Amino acid sequence: MWRAAWAFGLAVLTCQVAFADEAPYSGRWRPRHHWHYLPPARHVVEVVQPPYSANFIINGIRFKGMTAACFRWTAGDRITLIAGDWHGHCVTAVFYNFRRHSTCQTLCRAAL
């Protein structure tokens, strides 16, 4: 009796590696795609300091407005870049304000 129990125990210990293997192959392979589509970035005027002064901070970069339309812009207005660079590596930049429907020509940090 002990010999049969001993043989069974050894068989179970030996076969544990086989039981730990992955599930059997199902024969059908399906690719899994985990794509996340992000909307385009929305840029806003972050800070106007002092208010109605045409001194803007956009994307953490300081811009100084040069045209009269710039003085009406406020913080939180959604904008897009028409000419120049978002990171301020330019002499002048032109922004379009969606809320006010106006464009503003600014000096970039390279020109300040």
PDB file of C-alpha atoms in Angstrom:
ATOM      1  CA  MET A   1       0.000   0.000   0.000  1.00  0.00           C
ATOM      2  CA  TRP A   2       2.791   2.401   0.894  1.00  0.00           C
ATOM      3  CA  ARG A   3       4.584   1.589  -2.310  1.00  0.00           C
ATOM      4  CA  ALA A   4       1.519   2.548  -4.423  1.00  0.00           C
ATOM      5  CA  ALA A   5       0.987   5.790  -2.471  1.00  0.00           C
ATOM      6  CA  TRP A   6       4.706   6.611  -2.796  1.00  0.00           C
ATOM      7  CA  ALA A   7       4.602   6.008  -6.572  1.00  0.00           C
ATOM      8  CA  PHE A   8       1.472   8.131  -6.935  1.00  0.00           C
ATOM      9  CA  GLY A   9       3.037  10.989  -4.918  1.00  0.00           C
ATOM     10  CA  LEU A  10       6.194  10.905  -7.040  1.00  0.00           C
ATOM     11  CA  ALA A  11       4.104  10.940 -10.225  1.00  0.00           C
ATOM     12  CA  VAL A  12       2.157  13.990  -9.007  1.00  0.00           C
ATOM     13  CA  LEU A  13       5.355  15.843  -8.038  1.00  0.00           C
ATOM     14  CA  THR A  14       6.952  15.036 -11.382  1.00  0.00           C
ATOM     15  CA  CYS A  15       3.924  16.121 -13.429  1.00  0.00           C
ATOM     16  CA  GLN A  16       3.409  19.486 -11.707  1.00  0.00           C
ATOM     17  CA  VAL A  17       5.592  21.190 -14.314  1.00  0.00           C
ATOM     18  CA  ALA A  18       3.302  19.900 -17.057  1.00  0.00           C
ATOM     19  CA  PHE A  19       0.212  21.190 -15.226  1.00  0.00           C
ATOM     20  CA  ALA A  20       1.784  24.648 -14.859  1.00  0.00           C
ATOM     21  CA  ASP A  21       2.127  25.068 -18.630  1.00  0.00           C
ATOM     22  CA  GLU A  22      -0.151  27.390 -20.600  1.00  0.00           C
ATOM     23  CA  ALA A  23      -3.568  26.380 -21.828  1.00  0.00           C
ATOM     24  CA  PRO A  24      -3.541  24.285 -24.986  1.00  0.00           C
ATOM     25  CA  TYR A  25      -3.456  26.080 -28.334  1.00  0.00           C
ATOM     26  CA  SER A  26      -6.967  26.637 -29.656  1.00  0.00           C
ATOM     27  CA  GLY A  27      -5.890  26.664 -33.309  1.00  0.00           C
ATOM     28  CA  ARG A  28      -7.259  30.130 -34.053  1.00  0.00           C
ATOM     29  CA  TRP A  29      -5.115  33.236 -33.736  1.00  0.00           C
ATOM     30  CA  ARG A  30      -6.697  36.672 -33.440  1.00  0.00           C
ATOM     31  CA  PRO A  31      -4.652  39.835 -33.235  1.00  0.00           C
ATOM     32  CA  ARG A  32      -5.524  42.132 -30.381  1.00  0.00           C
ATOM     33  CA  HIS A  33      -5.282  45.812 -31.150  1.00  0.00           C
ATOM     34  CA  HIS A  34      -5.119  48.250 -28.296  1.00  0.00           C
ATOM     35  CA  TRP A  35      -5.173  51.537 -30.129  1.00  0.00           C
ATOM     36  CA  HIS A  36      -6.161  54.672 -28.314  1.00  0.00           C
ATOM     37  CA  TYR A  37      -7.176  57.539 -30.529  1.00  0.00           C
ATOM     38  CA  LEU A  38      -6.626  60.916 -28.900  1.00  0.00           C
ATOM     39  CA  PRO A  39      -8.356  64.086 -30.009  1.00  0.00           C
ATOM     40  CA  PRO A  40      -6.148  66.852 -31.377  1.00  0.00           C
ATOM     41  CA  ALA A  41      -4.574  69.066 -28.743  1.00  0.00           C
ATOM     42  CA  ARG A  42      -6.558  72.104 -27.673  1.00  0.00           C
ATOM     43  CA  HIS A  43      -4.489  75.138 -26.912  1.00  0.00           C
ATOM     44  CA  VAL A  44      -5.722  77.994 -24.750  1.00  0.00           C
ATOM     45  CA  VAL A  45      -4.408  81.279 -23.458  1.00  0.00           C
ATOM     46  CA  GLU A  46      -3.230  80.251 -19.993  1.00  0.00           C
ATOM     47  CA  VAL A  47      -2.479  83.611 -18.373  1.00  0.00           C
ATOM     48  CA  VAL A  48      -2.992  87.254 -19.330  1.00  0.00           C
ATOM     49  CA  GLN A  49      -1.022  89.317 -16.856  1.00  0.00           C
ATOM     50  CA  PRO A  50      -1.960  92.055 -16.092  1.00  0.00           C
ATOM     51  CA  PRO A  51      -5.505  91.607 -17.451  1.00  0.00           C
ATOM     52  CA  TYR A  52      -6.207  93.064 -20.917  1.00  0.00           C
ATOM     53  CA  SER A  53      -2.513  93.843 -21.412  1.00  0.00           C
ATOM     54  CA  ALA A  54      -1.666  91.540 -24.369  1.00  0.00           C
ATOM     55  CA  ASN A  55       1.027  89.775 -22.308  1.00  0.00           C
ATOM     56  CA  PHE A  56       0.156  86.094 -22.726  1.00  0.00           C
ATOM     57  CA  ILE A  57       1.460  82.801 -21.453  1.00  0.00           C
ATOM     58  CA  ILE A  58       0.612  80.041 -23.930  1.00  0.00           C
ATOM     59  CA  ASN A  59       1.982  76.509 -23.377  1.00  0.00           C
ATOM     60  CA  GLY A  60       4.199  77.912 -20.642  1.00  0.00           C
ATOM     61  CA  ILE A  61       5.847  80.387 -23.050  1.00  0.00           C
ATOM     62  CA  ARG A  62       5.496  84.170 -22.807  1.00  0.00           C
ATOM     63  CA  PHE A  63       4.185  86.024 -25.873  1.00  0.00           C
ATOM     64  CA  LYS A  64       3.657  89.798 -26.174  1.00  0.00           C
ATOM     65  CA  GLY A  65       0.806  91.016 -28.378  1.00  0.00           C
ATOM     66  CA  MET A  66       1.496  93.705 -30.991  1.00  0.00           C
ATOM     67  CA  THR A  67      -1.951  94.372 -32.526  1.00  0.00           C
ATOM     68  CA  ALA A  68      -5.049  96.022 -31.044  1.00  0.00           C
ATOM     69  CA  ALA A  69      -7.083  92.792 -31.180  1.00  0.00           C
ATOM     70  CA  CYS A  70      -4.739  91.216 -28.621  1.00  0.00           C
ATOM     71  CA  PHE A  71      -5.930  93.486 -25.804  1.00  0.00           C
ATOM     72  CA  ARG A  72      -9.418  91.885 -25.763  1.00  0.00           C
ATOM     73  CA  TRP A  73      -8.148  88.316 -25.249  1.00  0.00           C
ATOM     74  CA  THR A  74      -8.679  86.686 -21.858  1.00  0.00           C
ATOM     75  CA  ALA A  75      -7.348  83.590 -20.123  1.00  0.00           C
ATOM     76  CA  GLY A  76      -9.097  80.397 -21.210  1.00  0.00           C
ATOM     77  CA  ASP A  77      -9.787  81.500 -24.786  1.00  0.00           C
ATOM     78  CA  ARG A  78      -9.233  78.635 -27.249  1.00  0.00           C
ATOM     79  CA  ILE A  79      -6.620  79.468 -29.879  1.00  0.00           C
ATOM     80  CA  THR A  80      -4.713  77.977 -32.779  1.00  0.00           C
ATOM     81  CA  LEU A  81      -1.360  78.861 -34.282  1.00  0.00           C
ATOM     82  CA  ILE A  82      -1.381  80.334 -37.785  1.00  0.00           C
ATOM     83  CA  ALA A  83       2.302  81.275 -38.100  1.00  0.00           C
ATOM     84  CA  GLY A  84       5.305  80.882 -35.823  1.00  0.00           C
ATOM     85  CA  ASP A  85       6.106  78.209 -33.252  1.00  0.00           C
ATOM     86  CA  TRP A  86       4.205  76.910 -30.201  1.00  0.00           C
ATOM     87  CA  HIS A  87       7.429  76.779 -28.184  1.00  0.00           C
ATOM     88  CA  GLY A  88       8.450  80.373 -28.884  1.00  0.00           C
ATOM     89  CA  HIS A  89      11.402  79.622 -31.168  1.00  0.00           C
ATOM     90  CA  CYS A  90      10.478  82.425 -33.565  1.00  0.00           C
ATOM     91  CA  VAL A  91      10.520  86.199 -33.891  1.00  0.00           C
ATOM     92  CA  THR A  92       6.775  86.678 -34.400  1.00  0.00           C
ATOM     93  CA  ALA A  93       3.786  84.368 -34.139  1.00  0.00           C
ATOM     94  CA  VAL A  94       0.185  84.797 -35.266  1.00  0.00           C
ATOM     95  CA  PHE A  95      -2.643  83.205 -33.253  1.00  0.00           C
ATOM     96  CA  TYR A  96      -6.348  82.882 -34.072  1.00  0.00           C
ATOM     97  CA  ASN A  97      -8.856  83.151 -31.207  1.00  0.00           C
ATOM     98  CA  PHE A  98     -11.945  80.974 -31.776  1.00  0.00           C
ATOM     99  CA  ARG A  99     -14.037  82.784 -29.173  1.00  0.00           C
ATOM    100  CA  ARG A 100     -13.331  86.316 -30.363  1.00  0.00           C
ATOM    101  CA  HIS A 101     -12.896  85.434 -34.080  1.00  0.00           C
ATOM    102  CA  SER A 102      -9.784  87.573 -34.293  1.00  0.00           C
ATOM    103  CA  THR A 103      -6.090  87.149 -34.991  1.00  0.00           C
ATOM    104  CA  CYS A 104      -3.250  88.487 -32.907  1.00  0.00           C
ATOM    105  CA  GLN A 105       0.334  89.018 -33.975  1.00  0.00           C
ATOM    106  CA  THR A 106       2.750  88.484 -31.092  1.00  0.00           C
ATOM    107  CA  LEU A 107       6.444  88.679 -30.338  1.00  0.00           C
ATOM    108  CA  CYS A 108       7.931  85.335 -29.335  1.00  0.00           C
ATOM    109  CA  ARG A 109      10.399  84.787 -26.530  1.00  0.00           C
ATOM    110  CA  ALA A 110      13.262  84.841 -29.039  1.00  0.00           C
ATOM    111  CA  ALA A 111      12.416  88.482 -29.789  1.00  0.00           C
ATOM    112  CA  LEU A 112      11.722  89.598 -26.195  1.00  0.00           C
TER     113      LEU A 112
END
